[in-house]
mmCIF file of C-alpha atoms in Angstrom:
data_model
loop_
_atom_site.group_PDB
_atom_site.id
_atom_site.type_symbol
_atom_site.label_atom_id
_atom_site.label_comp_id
_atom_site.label_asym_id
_atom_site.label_seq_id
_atom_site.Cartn_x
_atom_site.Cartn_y
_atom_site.Cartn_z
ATOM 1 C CA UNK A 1388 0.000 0.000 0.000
ATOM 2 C CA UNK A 1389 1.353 3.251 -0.539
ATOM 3 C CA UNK A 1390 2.855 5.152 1.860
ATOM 4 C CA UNK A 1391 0.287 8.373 3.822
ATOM 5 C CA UNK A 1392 3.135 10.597 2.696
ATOM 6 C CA UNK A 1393 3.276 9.606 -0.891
ATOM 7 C CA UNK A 1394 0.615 11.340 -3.103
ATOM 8 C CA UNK A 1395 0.022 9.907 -6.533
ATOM 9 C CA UNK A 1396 2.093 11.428 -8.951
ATOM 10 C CA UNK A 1397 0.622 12.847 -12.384
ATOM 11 C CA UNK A 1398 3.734 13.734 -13.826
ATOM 12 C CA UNK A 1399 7.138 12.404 -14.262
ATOM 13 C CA UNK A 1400 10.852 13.774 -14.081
ATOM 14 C CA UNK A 1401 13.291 11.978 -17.096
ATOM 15 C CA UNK A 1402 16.665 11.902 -16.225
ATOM 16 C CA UNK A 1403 17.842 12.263 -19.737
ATOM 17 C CA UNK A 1404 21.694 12.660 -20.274
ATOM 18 C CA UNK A 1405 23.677 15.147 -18.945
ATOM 19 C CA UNK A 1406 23.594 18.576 -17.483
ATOM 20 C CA UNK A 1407 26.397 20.235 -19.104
ATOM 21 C CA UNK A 1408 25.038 22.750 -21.327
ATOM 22 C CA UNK A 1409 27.567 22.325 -23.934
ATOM 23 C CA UNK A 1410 26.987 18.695 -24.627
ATOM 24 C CA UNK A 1411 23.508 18.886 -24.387
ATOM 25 C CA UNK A 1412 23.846 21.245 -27.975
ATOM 26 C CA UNK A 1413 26.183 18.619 -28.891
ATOM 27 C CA UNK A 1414 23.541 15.528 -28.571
ATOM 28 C CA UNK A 1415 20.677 17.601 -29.565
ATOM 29 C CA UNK A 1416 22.756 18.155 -32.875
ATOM 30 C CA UNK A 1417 23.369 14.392 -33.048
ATOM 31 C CA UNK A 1418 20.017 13.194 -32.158
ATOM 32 C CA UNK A 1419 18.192 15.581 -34.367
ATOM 33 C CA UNK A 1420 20.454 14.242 -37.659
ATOM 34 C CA UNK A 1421 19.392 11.151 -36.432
ATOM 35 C CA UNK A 1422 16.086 11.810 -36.539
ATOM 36 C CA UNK A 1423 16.192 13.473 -39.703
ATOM 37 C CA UNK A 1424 17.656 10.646 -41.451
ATOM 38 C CA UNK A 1425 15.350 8.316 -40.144
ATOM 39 C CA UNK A 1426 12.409 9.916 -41.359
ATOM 40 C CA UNK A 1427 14.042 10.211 -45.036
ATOM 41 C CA UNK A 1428 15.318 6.670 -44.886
ATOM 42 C CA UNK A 1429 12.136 5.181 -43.709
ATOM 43 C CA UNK A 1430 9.638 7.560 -45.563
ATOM 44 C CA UNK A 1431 11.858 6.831 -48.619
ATOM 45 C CA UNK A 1432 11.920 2.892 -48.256
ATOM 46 C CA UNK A 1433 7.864 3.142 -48.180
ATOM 47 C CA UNK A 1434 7.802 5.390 -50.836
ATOM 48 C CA UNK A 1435 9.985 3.462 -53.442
ATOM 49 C CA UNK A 1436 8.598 -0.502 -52.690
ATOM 50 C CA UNK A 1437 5.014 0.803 -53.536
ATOM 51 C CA UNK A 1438 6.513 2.886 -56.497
ATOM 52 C CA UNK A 1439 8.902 0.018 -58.330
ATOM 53 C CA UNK A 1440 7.906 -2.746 -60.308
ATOM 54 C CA UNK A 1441 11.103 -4.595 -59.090
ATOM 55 C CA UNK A 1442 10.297 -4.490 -55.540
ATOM 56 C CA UNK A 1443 6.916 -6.254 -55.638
ATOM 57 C CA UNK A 1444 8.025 -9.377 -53.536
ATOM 58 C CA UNK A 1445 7.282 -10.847 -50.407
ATOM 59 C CA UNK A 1446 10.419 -9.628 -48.947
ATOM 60 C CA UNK A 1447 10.192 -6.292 -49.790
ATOM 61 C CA UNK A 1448 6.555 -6.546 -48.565
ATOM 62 C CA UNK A 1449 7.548 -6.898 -44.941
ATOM 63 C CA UNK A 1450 10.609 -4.524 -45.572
ATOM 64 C CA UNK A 1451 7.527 -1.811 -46.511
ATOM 65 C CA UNK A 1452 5.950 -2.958 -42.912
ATOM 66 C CA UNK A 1453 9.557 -2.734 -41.043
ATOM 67 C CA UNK A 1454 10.499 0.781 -42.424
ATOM 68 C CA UNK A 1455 6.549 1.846 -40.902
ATOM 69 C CA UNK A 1456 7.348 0.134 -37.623
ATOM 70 C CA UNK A 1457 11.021 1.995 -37.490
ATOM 71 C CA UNK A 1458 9.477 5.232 -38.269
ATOM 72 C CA UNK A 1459 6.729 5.125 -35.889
ATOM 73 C CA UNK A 1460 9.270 3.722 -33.045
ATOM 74 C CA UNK A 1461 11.466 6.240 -33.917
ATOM 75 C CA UNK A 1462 8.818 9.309 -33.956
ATOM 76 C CA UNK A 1463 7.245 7.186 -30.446
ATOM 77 C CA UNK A 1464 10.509 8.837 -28.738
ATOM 78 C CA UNK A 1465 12.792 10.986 -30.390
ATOM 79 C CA UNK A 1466 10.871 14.455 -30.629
ATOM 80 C CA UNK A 1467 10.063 14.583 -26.787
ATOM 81 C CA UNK A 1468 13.823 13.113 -25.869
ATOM 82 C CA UNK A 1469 14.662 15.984 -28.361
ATOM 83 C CA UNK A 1470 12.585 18.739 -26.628
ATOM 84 C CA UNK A 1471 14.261 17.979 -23.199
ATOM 85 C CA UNK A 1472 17.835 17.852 -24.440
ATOM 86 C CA UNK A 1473 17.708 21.079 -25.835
ATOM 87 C CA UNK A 1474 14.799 22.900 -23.770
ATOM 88 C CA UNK A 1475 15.859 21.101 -20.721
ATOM 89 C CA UNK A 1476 11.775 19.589 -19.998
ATOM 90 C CA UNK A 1477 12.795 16.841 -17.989
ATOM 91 C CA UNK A 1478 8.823 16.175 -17.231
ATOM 92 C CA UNK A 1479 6.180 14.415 -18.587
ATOM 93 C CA UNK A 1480 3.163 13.761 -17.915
ATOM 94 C CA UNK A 1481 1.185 10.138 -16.474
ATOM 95 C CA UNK A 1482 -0.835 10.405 -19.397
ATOM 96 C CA UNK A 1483 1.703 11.506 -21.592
ATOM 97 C CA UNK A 1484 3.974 8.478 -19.911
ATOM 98 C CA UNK A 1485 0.990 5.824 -21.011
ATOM 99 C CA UNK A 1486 1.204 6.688 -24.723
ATOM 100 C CA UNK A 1487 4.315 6.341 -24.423
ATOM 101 C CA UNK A 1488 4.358 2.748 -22.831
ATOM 102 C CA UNK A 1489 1.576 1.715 -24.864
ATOM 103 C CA UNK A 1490 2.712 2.828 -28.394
ATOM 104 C CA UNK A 1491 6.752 1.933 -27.870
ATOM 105 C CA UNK A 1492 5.261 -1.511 -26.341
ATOM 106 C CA UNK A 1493 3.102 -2.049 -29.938
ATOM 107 C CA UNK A 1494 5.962 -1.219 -31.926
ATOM 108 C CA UNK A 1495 8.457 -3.490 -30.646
ATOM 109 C CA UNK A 1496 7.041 -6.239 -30.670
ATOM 110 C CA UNK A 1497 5.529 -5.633 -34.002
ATOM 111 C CA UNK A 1498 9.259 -5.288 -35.359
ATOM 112 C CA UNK A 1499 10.654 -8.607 -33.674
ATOM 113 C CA UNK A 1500 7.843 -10.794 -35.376
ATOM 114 C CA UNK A 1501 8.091 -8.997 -38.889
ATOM 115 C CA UNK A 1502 12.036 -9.875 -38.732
ATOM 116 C CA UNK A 1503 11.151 -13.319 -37.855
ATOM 117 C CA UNK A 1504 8.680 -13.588 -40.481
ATOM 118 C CA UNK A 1505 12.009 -11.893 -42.688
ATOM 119 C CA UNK A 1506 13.695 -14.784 -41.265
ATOM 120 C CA UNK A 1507 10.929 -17.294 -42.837
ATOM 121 C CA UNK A 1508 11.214 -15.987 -46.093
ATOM 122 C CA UNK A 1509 14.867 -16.371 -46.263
ATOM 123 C CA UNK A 1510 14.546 -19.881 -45.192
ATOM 124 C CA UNK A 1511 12.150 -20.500 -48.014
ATOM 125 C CA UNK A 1512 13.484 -18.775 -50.842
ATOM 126 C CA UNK A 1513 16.865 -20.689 -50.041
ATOM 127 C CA UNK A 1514 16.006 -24.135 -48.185
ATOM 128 C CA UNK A 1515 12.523 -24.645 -50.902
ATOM 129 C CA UNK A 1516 13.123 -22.424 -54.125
ATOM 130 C CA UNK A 1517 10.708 -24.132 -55.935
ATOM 131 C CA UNK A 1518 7.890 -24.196 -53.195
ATOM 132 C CA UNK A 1519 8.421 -20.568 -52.418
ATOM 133 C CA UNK A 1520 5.565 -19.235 -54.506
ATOM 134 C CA UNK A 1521 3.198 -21.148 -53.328
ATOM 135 C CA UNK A 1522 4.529 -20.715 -49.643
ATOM 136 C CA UNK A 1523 5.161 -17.574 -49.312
ATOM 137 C CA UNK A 1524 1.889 -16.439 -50.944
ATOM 138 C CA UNK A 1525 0.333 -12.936 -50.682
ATOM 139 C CA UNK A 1526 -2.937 -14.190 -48.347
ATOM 140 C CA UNK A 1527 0.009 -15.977 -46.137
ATOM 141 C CA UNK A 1528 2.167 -12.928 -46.102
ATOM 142 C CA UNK A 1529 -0.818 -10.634 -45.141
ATOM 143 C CA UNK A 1530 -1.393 -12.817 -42.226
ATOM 144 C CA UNK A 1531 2.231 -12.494 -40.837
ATOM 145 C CA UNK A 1532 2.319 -9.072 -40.946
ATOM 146 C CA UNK A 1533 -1.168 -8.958 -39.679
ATOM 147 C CA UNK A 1534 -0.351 -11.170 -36.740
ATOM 148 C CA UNK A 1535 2.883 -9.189 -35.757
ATOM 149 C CA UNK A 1536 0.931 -6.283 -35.884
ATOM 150 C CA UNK A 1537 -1.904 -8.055 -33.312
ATOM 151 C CA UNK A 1538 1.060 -9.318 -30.986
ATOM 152 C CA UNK A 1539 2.368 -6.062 -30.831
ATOM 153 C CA UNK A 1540 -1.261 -4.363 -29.774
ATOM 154 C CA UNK A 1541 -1.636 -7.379 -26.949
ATOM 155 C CA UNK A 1542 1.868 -6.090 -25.419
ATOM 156 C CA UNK A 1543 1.044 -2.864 -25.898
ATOM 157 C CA UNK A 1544 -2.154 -3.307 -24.026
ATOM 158 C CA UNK A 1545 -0.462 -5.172 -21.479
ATOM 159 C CA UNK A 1546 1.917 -2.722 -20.454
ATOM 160 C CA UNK A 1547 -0.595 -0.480 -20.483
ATOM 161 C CA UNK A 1548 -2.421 -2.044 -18.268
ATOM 162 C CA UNK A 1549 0.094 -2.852 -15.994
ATOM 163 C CA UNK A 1550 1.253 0.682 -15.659
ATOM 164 C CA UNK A 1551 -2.214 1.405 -14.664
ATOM 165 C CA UNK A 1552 -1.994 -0.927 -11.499
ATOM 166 C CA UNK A 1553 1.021 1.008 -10.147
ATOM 167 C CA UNK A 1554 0.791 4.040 -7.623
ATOM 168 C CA UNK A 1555 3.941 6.240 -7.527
ATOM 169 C CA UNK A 1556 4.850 9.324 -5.307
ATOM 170 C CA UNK A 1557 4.887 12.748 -6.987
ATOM 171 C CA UNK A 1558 8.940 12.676 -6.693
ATOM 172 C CA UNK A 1559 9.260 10.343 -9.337
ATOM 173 C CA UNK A 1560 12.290 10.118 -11.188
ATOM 174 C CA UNK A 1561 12.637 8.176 -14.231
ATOM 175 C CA UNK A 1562 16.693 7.449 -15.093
ATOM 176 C CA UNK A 1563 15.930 7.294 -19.248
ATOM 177 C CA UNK A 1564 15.102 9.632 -21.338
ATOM 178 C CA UNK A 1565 11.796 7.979 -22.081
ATOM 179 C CA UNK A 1566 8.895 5.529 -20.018
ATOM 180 C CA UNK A 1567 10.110 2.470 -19.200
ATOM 181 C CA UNK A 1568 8.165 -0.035 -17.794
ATOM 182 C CA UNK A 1569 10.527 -1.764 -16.323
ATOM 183 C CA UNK A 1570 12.363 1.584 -14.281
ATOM 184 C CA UNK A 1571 8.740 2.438 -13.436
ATOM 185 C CA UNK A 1572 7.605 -1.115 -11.624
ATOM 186 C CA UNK A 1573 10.965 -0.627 -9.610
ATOM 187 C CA UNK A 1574 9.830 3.325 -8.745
ATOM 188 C CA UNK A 1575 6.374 2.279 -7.654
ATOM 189 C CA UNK A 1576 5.291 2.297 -4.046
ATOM 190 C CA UNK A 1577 2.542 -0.086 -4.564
ATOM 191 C CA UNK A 1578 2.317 -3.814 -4.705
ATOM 192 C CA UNK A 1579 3.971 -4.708 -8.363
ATOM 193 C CA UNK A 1580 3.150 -8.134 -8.597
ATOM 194 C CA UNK A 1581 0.920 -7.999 -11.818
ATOM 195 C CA UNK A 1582 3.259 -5.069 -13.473
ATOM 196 C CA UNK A 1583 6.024 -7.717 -13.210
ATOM 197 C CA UNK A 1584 3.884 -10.658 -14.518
ATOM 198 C CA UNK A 1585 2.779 -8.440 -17.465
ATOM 199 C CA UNK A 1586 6.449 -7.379 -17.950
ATOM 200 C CA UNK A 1587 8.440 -11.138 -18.051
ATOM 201 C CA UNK A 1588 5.331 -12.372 -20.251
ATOM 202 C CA UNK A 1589 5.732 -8.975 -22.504
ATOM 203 C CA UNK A 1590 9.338 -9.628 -22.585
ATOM 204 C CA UNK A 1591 8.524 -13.485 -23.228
ATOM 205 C CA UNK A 1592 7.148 -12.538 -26.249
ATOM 206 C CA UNK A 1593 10.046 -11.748 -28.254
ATOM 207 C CA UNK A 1594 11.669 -15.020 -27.286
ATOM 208 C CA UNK A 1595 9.773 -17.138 -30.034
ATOM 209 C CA UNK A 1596 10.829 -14.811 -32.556
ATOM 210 C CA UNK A 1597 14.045 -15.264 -32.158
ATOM 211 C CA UNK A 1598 14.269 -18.487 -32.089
ATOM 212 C CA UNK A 1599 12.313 -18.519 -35.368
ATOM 213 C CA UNK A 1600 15.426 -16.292 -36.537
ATOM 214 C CA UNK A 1601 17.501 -18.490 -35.137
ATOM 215 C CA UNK A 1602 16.161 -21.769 -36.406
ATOM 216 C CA UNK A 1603 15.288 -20.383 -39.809
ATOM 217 C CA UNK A 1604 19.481 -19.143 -39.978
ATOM 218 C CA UNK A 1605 20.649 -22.670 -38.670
ATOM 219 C CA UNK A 1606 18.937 -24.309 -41.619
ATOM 220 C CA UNK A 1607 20.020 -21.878 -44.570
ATOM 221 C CA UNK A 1608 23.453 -22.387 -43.430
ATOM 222 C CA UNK A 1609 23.100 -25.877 -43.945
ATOM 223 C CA UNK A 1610 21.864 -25.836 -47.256
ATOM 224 C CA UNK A 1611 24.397 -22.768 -47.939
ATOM 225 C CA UNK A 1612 27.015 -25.257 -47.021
ATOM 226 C CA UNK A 1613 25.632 -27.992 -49.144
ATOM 227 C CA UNK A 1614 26.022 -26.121 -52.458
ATOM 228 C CA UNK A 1615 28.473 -27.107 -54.454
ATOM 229 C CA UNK A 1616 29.621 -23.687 -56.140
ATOM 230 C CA UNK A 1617 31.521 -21.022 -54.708
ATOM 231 C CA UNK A 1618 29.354 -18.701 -56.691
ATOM 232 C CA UNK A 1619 26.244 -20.277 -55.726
ATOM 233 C CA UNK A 1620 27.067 -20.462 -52.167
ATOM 234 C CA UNK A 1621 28.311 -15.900 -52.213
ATOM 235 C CA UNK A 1622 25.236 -15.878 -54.138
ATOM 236 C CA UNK A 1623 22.841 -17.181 -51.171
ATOM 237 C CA UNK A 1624 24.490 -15.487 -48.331
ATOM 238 C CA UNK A 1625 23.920 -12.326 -50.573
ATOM 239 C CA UNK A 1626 20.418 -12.283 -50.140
ATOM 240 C CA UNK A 1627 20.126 -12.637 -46.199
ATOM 241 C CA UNK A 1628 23.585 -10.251 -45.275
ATOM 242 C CA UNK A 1629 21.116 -6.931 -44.823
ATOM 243 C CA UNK A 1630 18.390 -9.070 -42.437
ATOM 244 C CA UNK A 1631 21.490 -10.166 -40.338
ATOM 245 C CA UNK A 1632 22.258 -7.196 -39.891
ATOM 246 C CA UNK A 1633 19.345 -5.747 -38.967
ATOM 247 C CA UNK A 1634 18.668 -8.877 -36.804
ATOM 248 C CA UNK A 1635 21.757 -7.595 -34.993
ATOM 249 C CA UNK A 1636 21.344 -4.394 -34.111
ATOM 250 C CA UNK A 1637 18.006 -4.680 -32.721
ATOM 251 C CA UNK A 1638 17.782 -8.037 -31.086
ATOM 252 C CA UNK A 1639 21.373 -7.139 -29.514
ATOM 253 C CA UNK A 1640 20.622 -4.053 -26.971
ATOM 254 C CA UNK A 1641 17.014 -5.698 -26.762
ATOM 255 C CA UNK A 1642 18.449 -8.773 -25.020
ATOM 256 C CA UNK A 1643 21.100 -6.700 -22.919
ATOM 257 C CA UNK A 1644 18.128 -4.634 -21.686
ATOM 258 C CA UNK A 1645 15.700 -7.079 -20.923
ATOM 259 C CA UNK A 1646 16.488 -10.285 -20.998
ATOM 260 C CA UNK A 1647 19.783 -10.450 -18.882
ATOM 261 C CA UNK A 1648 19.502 -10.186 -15.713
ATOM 262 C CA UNK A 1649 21.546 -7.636 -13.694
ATOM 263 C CA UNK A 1650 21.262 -5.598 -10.324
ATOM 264 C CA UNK A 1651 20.602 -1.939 -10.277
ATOM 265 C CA UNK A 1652 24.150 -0.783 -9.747
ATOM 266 C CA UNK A 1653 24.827 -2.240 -12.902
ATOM 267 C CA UNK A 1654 22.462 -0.666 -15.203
ATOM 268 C CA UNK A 1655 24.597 2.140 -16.387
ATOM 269 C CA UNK A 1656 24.704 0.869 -19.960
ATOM 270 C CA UNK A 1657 21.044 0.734 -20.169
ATOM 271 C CA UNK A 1658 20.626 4.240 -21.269
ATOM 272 C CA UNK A 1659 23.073 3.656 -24.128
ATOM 273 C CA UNK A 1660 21.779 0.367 -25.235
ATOM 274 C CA UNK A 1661 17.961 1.910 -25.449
ATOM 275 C CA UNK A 1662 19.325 4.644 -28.002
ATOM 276 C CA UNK A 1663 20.719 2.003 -29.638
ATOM 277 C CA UNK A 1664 17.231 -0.160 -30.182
ATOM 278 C CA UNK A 1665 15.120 3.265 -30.090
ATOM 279 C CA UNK A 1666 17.185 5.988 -32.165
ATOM 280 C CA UNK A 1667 19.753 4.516 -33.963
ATOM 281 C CA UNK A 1668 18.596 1.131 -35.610
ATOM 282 C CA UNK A 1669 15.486 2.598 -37.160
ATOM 283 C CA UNK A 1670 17.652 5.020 -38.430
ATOM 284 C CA UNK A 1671 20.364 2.099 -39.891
ATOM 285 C CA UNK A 1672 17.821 -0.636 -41.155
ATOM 286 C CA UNK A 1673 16.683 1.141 -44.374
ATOM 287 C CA UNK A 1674 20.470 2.260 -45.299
ATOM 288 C CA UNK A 1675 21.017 -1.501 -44.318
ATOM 289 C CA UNK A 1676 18.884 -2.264 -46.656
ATOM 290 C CA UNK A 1677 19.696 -0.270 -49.028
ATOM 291 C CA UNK A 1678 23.718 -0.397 -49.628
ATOM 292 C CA UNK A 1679 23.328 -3.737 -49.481
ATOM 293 C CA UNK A 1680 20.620 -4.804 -52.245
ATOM 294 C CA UNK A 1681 21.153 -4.996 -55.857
ATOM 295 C CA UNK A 1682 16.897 -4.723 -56.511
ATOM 296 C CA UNK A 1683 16.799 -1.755 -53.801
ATOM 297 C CA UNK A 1684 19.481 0.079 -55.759
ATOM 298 C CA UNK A 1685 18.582 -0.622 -59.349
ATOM 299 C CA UNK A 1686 15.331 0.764 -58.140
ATOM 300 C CA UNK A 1687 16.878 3.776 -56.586
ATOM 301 C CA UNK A 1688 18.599 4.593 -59.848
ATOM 302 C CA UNK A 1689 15.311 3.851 -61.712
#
């Protein structure tokens, strides 16, 4: 039960970065090219797989969905993290904090099933060549991308609600630059219990999709191994090096911030490794993408 001396808080205080005024210019700089180039990259990606012939595919289909998902993560937290590195508004509001929660918690999960269902098509197009067609139809690739979508909305829901259990006292500090759910169940003053059951299960959630990376990526290097030519073999790996990469640099801060367990004196990299999986990938994936794809460029030059 909360405390008589604790009244409910309706705003919140973000510790953001630093207090030195001259690196605060420096990172607004930083994080506002970052910003910038994630809305081109992203709006651009969109933009050019509904406009070329060559990019009609299912794996540009879900490329189309990840490059929405990056943008809307991205826009989910970089303008207010913006406005309180350079204006110094360290608050925000409970309401303002639920959005938040609710919106980042959608998007996230979203992404980690469309890059398994990436994943799938990989393992298709290079495990069965010949059954990919008829696999990886359009009515079966509408209902991956329609089911990441729904899996994302049940976690986002679910954090939601679980943020809604939790009292907290009006000196509430939050040490990110954006609502976490997990730094807010350990600032509550109430009884967490179903916050923490919503988190693990929330957290949970990504697990299957990675192993569906993982599992998928175990059997194309097996039949990328079995092939004969060197060609053949530069060939294949080709055509899964930019969803590797993209794998990486989200699924790696993502694990190191939830999934490994840690005490709270040893949380000092957190901050760094959520830029990492909020800012910076969904700035990286479409130049990923991009640089690294014959089709994507041919159609850029078209």
């Amino acid at each position: 039960m909360p405390g008589s001396n604790c009244t409910q808080a309706t705003e919140f205080s973000l510790a953001g970065f630093t207090e030195d005024p001259a690196t605060q210019v420096t990172l607004f700089l930083l994080f506002l090219l970052i910003y910038l180039v994630t809305i081109l990259g992203n709006l651009g990606m969109i933009t050019l797989i509904r406009a070329s012939a060559l990019l009609q595919s299912p794996m540009y289909y879900f490329l189309g969905n990840l490059a929405f998902v990056n943008l809307c993560t991205s826009t989910t937290i970089a303008p207010r993290m913006l406005a309180g590195v350079l204006l110094g508004k360290k608050g925000i509001t409970y309401a303002g904090c639920m959005a938040q929660i609710f919106t980042f918690g959608l998007f996230v999960v979203t992404e980690c099933f469309l890059l398994a269902a990436m994943a799938y098509d990989r393992y298709v197009a290079i495990c069965h060549p010949l059954l990919y067609p008829l696999v990886m139809s359009p009515e079966r690739c509408s209902r991956l991308v329609t089911g990441s979508y729904l899996l994302g909305l049940t976690n986002g829901v679910g954090q939601a609600v679980g943020m809604s259990s939790l009292f907290f006292c009006s000196s509430s500090t939050i040490d990110l630059f954006f609502c976490d759910i997990s730094m807010l169940i350990s600032l509550s003053s109430s009884d967490t219990t179903l916050s923490l059951i919503i988190l693990r299960t929330s957290s949970l959630l990504s697990v299957p999709s990675l192993l569906v990376v993982l599992v998928s990526y175990v059997a194309i290097i097996s039949t990328i191994l079995s092939i004969s030519t060197a060609e053949g073999k530069r060939k294949a790996l080709s055509t899964c090096a930019s969803h590797l990469a993209a794998v990486s640099t989200f699924y790696g801060p993502l694990i190191f911030m939830y999934l490994i367990p840690r005490s709270d004196t040893s949380r000092g990299g957190d901050k760094w490794a959520a830029v990492l999986y909020t800012v910076v990938t969904p700035m990286l994936n479409p130049w990923i993408y991009s640089l690294r794809n014959r089709e994507v460029k041919e159609a850029w030059r078209r």
